[in-house]
CSV table of C-alpha atoms in Angstrom, one decimal:
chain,number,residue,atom,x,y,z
W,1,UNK,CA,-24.5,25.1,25.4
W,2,UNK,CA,-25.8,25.3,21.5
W,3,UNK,CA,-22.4,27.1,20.8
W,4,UNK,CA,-20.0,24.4,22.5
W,5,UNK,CA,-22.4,22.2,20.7
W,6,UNK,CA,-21.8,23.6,17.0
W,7,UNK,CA,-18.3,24.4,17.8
W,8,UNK,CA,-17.7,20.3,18.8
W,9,UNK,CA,-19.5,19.2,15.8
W,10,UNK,CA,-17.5,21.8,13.5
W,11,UNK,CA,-14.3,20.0,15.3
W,12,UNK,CA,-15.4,16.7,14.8
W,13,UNK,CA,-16.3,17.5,11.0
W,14,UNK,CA,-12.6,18.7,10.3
W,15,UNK,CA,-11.3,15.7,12.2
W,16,UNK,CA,-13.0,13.4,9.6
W,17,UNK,CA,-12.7,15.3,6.5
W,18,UNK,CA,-8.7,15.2,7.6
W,19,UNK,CA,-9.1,11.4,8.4
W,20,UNK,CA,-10.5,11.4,4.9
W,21,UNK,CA,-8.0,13.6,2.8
W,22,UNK,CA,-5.6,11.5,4.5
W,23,UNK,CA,-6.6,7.9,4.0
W,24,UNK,CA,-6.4,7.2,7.8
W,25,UNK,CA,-7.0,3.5,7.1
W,26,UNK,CA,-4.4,2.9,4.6
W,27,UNK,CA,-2.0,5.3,6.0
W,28,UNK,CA,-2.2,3.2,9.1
W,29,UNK,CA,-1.5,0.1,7.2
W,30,UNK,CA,1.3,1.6,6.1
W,31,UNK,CA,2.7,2.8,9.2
W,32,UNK,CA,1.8,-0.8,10.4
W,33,UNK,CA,4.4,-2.1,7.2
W,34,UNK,CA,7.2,0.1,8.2
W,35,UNK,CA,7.1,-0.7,12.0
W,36,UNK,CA,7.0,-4.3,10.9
W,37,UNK,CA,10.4,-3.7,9.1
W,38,UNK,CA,11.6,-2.0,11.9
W,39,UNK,CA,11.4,-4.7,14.2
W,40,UNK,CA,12.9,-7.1,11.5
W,41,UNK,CA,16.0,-4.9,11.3
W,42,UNK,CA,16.7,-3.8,14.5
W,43,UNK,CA,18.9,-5.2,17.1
W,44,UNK,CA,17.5,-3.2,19.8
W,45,UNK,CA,14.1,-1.3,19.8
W,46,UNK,CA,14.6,2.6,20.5
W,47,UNK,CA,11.0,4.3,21.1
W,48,UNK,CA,11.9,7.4,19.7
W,49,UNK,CA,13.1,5.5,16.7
W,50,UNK,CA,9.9,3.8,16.5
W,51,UNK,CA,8.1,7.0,17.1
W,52,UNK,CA,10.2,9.5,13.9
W,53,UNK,CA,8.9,6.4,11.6
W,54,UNK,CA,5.6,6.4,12.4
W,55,UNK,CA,5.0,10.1,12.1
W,56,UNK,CA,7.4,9.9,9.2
W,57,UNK,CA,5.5,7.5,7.1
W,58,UNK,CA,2.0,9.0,8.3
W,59,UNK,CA,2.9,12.1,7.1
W,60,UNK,CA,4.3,10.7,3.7
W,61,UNK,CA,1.1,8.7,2.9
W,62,UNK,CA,-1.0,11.3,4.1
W,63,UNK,CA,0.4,14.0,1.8
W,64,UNK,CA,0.8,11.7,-0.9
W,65,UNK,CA,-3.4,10.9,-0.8
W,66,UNK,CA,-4.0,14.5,0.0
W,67,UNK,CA,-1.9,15.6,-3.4
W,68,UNK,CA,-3.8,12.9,-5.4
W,69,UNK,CA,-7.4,13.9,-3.7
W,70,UNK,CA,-5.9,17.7,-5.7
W,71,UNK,CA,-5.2,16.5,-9.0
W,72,UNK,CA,-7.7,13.7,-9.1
W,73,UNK,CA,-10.6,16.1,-7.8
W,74,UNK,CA,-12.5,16.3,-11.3
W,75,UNK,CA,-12.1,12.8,-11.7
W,76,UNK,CA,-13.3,12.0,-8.0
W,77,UNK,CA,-16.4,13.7,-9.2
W,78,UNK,CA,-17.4,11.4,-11.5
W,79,UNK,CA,-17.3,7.7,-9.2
W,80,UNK,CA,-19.4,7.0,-6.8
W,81,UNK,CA,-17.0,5.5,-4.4
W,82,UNK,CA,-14.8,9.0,-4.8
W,83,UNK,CA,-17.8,11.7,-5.1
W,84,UNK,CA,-18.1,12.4,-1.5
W,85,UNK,CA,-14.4,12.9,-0.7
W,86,UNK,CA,-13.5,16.1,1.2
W,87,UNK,CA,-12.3,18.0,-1.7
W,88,UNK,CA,-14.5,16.9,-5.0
W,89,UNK,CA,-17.3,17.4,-2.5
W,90,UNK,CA,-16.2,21.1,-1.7
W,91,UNK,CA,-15.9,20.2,2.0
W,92,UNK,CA,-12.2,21.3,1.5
W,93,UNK,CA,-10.7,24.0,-0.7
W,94,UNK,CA,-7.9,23.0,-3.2
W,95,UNK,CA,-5.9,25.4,-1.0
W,96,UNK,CA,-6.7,24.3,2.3
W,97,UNK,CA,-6.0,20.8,0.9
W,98,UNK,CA,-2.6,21.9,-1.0
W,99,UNK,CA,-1.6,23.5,2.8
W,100,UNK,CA,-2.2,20.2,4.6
W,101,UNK,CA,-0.1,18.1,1.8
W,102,UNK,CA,2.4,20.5,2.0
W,103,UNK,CA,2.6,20.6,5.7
W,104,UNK,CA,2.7,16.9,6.2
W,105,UNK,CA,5.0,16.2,3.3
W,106,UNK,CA,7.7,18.9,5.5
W,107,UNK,CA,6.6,17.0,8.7
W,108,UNK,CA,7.1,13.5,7.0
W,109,UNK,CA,10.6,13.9,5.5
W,110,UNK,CA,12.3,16.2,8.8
W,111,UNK,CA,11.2,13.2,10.9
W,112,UNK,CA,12.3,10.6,8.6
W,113,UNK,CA,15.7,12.5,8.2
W,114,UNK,CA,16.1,12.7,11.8
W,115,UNK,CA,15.7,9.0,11.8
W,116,UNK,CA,18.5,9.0,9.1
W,117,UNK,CA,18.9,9.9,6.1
W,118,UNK,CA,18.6,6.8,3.8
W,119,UNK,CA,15.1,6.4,4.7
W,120,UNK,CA,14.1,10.0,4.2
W,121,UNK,CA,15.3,9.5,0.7
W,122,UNK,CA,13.3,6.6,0.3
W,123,UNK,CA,10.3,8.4,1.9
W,124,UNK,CA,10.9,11.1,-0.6
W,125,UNK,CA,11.2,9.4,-3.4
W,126,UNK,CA,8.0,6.7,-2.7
W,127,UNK,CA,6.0,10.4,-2.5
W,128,UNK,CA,7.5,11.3,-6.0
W,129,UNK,CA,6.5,8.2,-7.6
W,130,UNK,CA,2.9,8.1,-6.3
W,131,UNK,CA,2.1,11.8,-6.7
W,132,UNK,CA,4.0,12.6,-9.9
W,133,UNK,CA,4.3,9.2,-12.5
W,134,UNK,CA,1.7,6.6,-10.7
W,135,UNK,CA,-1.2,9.3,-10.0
W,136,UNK,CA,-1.5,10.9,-13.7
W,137,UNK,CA,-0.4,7.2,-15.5
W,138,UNK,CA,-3.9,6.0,-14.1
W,139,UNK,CA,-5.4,7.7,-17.1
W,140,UNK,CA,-3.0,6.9,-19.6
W,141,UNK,CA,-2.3,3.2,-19.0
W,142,UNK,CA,-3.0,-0.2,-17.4
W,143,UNK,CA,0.8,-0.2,-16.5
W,144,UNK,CA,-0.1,2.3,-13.5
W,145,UNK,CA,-0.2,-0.4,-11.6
W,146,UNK,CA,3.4,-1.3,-12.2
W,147,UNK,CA,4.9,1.7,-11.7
W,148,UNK,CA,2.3,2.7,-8.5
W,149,UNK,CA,3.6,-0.8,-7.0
W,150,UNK,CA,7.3,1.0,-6.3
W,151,UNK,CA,6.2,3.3,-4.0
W,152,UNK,CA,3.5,1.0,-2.8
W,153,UNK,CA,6.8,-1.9,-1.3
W,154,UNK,CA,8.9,0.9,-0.2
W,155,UNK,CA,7.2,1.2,3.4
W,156,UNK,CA,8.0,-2.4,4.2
W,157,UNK,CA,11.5,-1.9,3.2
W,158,UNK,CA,11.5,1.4,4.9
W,159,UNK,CA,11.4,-0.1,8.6
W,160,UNK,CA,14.7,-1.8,8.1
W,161,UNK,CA,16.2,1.1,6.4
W,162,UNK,CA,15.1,3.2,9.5
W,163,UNK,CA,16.6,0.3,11.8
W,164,UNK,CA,19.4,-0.3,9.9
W,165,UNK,CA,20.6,3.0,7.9
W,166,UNK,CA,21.8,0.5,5.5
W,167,UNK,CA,20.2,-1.2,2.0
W,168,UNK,CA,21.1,-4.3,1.0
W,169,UNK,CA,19.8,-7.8,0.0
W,170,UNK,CA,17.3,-8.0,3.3
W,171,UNK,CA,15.4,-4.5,2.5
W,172,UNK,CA,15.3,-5.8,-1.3
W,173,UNK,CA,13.7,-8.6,-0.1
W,174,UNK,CA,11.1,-7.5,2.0
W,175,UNK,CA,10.7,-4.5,-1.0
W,176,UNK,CA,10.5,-7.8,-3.3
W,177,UNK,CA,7.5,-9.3,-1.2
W,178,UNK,CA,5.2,-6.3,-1.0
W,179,UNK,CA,5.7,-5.2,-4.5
W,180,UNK,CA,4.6,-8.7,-5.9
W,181,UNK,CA,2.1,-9.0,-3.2
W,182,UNK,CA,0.6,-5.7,-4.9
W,183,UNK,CA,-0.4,-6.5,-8.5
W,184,UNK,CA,-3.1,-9.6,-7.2
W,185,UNK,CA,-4.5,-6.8,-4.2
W,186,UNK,CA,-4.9,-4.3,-6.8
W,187,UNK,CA,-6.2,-6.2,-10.0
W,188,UNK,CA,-8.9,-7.3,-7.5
W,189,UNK,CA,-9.7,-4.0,-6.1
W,190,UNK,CA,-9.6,-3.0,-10.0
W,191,UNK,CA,-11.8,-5.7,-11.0
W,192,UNK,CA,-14.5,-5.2,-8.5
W,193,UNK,CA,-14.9,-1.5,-9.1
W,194,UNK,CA,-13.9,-1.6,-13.3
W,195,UNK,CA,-17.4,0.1,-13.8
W,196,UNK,CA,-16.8,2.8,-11.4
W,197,UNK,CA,-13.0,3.2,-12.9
W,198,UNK,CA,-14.5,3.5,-15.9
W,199,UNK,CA,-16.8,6.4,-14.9
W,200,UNK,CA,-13.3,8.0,-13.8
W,201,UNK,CA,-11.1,6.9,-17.3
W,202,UNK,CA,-8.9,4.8,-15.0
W,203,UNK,CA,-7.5,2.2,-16.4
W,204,UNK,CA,-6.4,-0.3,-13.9
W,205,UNK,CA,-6.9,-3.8,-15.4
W,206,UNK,CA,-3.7,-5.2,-17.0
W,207,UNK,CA,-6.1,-6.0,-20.1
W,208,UNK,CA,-8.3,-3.6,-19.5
W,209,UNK,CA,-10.8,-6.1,-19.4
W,210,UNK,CA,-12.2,-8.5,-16.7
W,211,UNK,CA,-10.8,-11.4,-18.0
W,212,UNK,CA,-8.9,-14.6,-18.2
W,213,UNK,CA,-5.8,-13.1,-19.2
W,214,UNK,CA,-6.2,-10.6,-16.4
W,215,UNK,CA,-7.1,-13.6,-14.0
W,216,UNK,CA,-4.1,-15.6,-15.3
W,217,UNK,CA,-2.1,-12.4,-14.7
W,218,UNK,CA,-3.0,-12.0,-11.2
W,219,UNK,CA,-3.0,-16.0,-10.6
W,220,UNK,CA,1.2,-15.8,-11.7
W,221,UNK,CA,2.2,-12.4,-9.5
W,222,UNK,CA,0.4,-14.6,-6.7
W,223,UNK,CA,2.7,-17.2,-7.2
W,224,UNK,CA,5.5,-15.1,-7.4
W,225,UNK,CA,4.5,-13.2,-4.3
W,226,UNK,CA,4.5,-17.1,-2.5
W,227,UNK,CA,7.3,-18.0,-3.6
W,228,UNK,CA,9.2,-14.9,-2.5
W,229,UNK,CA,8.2,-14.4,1.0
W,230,UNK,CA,9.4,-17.6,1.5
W,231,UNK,CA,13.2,-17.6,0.3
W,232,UNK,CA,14.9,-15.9,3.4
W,233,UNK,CA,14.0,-19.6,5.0
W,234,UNK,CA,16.9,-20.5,2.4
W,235,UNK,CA,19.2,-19.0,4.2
W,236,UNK,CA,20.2,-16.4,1.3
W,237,UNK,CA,18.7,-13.1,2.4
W,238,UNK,CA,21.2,-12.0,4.9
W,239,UNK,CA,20.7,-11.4,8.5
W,240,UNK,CA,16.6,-11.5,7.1
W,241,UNK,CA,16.2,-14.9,8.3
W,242,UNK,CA,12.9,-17.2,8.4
W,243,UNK,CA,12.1,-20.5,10.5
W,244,UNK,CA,10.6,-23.5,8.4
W,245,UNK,CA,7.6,-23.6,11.0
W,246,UNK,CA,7.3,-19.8,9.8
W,247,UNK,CA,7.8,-20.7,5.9
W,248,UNK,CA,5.0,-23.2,6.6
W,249,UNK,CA,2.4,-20.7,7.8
W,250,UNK,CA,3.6,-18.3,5.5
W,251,UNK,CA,3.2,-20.8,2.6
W,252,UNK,CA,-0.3,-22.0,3.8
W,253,UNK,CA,-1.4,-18.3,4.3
W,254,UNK,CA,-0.2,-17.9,0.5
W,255,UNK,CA,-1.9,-21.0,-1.1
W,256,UNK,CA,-5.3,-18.9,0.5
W,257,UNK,CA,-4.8,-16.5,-2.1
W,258,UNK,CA,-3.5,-18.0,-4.3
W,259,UNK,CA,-7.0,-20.2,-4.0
W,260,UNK,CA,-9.2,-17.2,-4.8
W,261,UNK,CA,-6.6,-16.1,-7.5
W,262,UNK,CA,-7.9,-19.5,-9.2
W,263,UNK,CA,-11.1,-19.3,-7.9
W,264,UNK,CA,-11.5,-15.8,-10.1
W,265,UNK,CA,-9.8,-16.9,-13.2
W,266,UNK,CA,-12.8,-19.9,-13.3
W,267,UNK,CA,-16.1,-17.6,-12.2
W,268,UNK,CA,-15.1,-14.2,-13.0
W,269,UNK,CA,-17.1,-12.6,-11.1
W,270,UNK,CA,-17.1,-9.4,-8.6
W,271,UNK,CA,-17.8,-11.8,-5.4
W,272,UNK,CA,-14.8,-13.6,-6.2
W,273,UNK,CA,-12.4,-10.9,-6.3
W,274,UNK,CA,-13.8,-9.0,-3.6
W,275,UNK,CA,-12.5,-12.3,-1.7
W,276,UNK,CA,-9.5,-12.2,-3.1
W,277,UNK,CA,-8.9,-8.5,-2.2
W,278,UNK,CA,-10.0,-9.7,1.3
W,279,UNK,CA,-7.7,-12.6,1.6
W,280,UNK,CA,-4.4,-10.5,0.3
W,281,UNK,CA,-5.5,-7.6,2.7
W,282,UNK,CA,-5.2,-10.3,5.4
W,283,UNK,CA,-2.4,-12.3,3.6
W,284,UNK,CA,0.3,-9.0,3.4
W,285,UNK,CA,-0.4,-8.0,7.6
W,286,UNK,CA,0.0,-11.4,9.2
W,287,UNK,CA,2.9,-12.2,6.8
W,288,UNK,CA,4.8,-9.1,8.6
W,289,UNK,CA,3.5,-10.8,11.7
W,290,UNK,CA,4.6,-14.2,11.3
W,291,UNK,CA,7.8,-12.3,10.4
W,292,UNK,CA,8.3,-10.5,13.3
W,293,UNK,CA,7.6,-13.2,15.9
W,294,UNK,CA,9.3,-15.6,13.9
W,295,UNK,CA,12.7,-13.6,14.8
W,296,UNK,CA,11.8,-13.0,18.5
W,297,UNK,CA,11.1,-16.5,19.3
């Protein structure tokens, strides 16, 4: 009984230090991105389809966070919001965390190529980008964020791409949306933990400071995220098409955040952009919602 007792708790330890190397949460969100573009390119559902892009995309994000959990380790070491991940907190070996990056990285691109090509490439390259010019640019300079915003729209795009096996003006679009929608989500997220950044040499805020200009900055990409998620109800995206009862919720969901984005720029403060950060969080998954049903009905 004592050994099926260690032996269950051992299992359930690896489970969630995995979970952890991994990012489950955001890995799901991503995953939750790509399906949404699915179903906005495809003319007719195919579960197996469905199924190649979601272990496709897990795999990618996965192996990306477990690649940056590697080089970042040091780093992790020094935050308190990082400290106790799997590998700075010697849970898991550089190796053994190298070997499960590795693995899901193979796992990720075969099933995206088996999907089709196009979006392996895509998958490929958003794991480039994050792991190889985003991850060490955090150090470096406040345009991280610009560059770690590429990989960060692909998923979005990658469902139609997967649907689809084509790129074109609709993929751009929904590629447009999420990488605007990025820059306010992560200069929030930045703002709120700027001390613990700090501890880590990150440097994440456009200024570097938490600021006006850095408010103004994420006030504008707000605006610009708004205004783009609502231009395929124009008419001018393609077959990526948008009701104007849709636009309307999608325009009233946007005006939310951009709220808090004006709210910041006048109290700069951490309760502020932790509500912001909330609201975007909220703004980017029923956005891909309203989408979604908004072509079905």
């Amino acid at each position: 009984m004592a050994v099926g007792t260690v032996t269950s708790t051992s299992w359930a330890s690896v489970l969630a230090d995995f979970k952890e190397l991994t990012k489950v949460k955001l890995a799901v969100s991503v995953v939750f991105s790509a399906v949404a573009g699915y179903f906005l390119g495809a003319d007719v559902i195919e579960i197996r389809s469905l199924l190649l892009l979601a272990i496709g995309g897990y795999g990618l994000v996965g192996a990306s966070n477990a690649f940056n959990q590697v080089i970042e380790r040091d780093l992790d070491k020094l935050m308190k919001r990082t400290q106790n991940r799997p590998v700075p907190a010697g849970r898991v070996s550089v190796k053994n965390a190298m070997a499960v990056a590795i693995a899901l990285t193979i796992m990720g691109i075969v099933s995206l190529y088996y999907l089709n090509p196009k979006t392996a490439m895509f998958g490929a390259i958003s794991l480039f980008l994050y792991t190889s010019v985003y991850t060490p640019l955090k150090t470096i300079t406040p345009l991280c964020v610009f560059v770690g915003a590429f990989p960060g729209a692909i998923p979005f795009m990658l469902g139609w791409v997967g649907a689809t096996n084509e790129f074109g003006i609709e993929p751009g679009t929904l590629f447009m949306i999420q990488f605007f929608w990025q820059f306010p989500h992560f200069w929030a997220l930045g703002w709120m933990l700027d001390e613990d950044y700090r501890r880590g040499g990150f440097k994440m805020l456009p200024t570097g400071k938490k600021d006006g200009k850095t408010a103004f900055q994420i006030i504008m990409y707000t605006i610009w995220m708004l205004v783009i998620s609502i231009i395929p109800a124009f008419g001018i995206t393609g077959k990526l098409q948008l009701s104007v009862v849709g636009a309307i919720i999608i325009g009233l969901m946007g005006l939310v955040m951009l709220y808090f984005a004006f709210k910041l720029y006048e109290k700069r403060d951490n309760a502020t952009a932790r509500k912001l950060m909330l609201a975007s969080v909220s703004y980017i998954s029923l956005m891909q919602i309203v989408y979604v049903i908004d072509k079905f009905i």
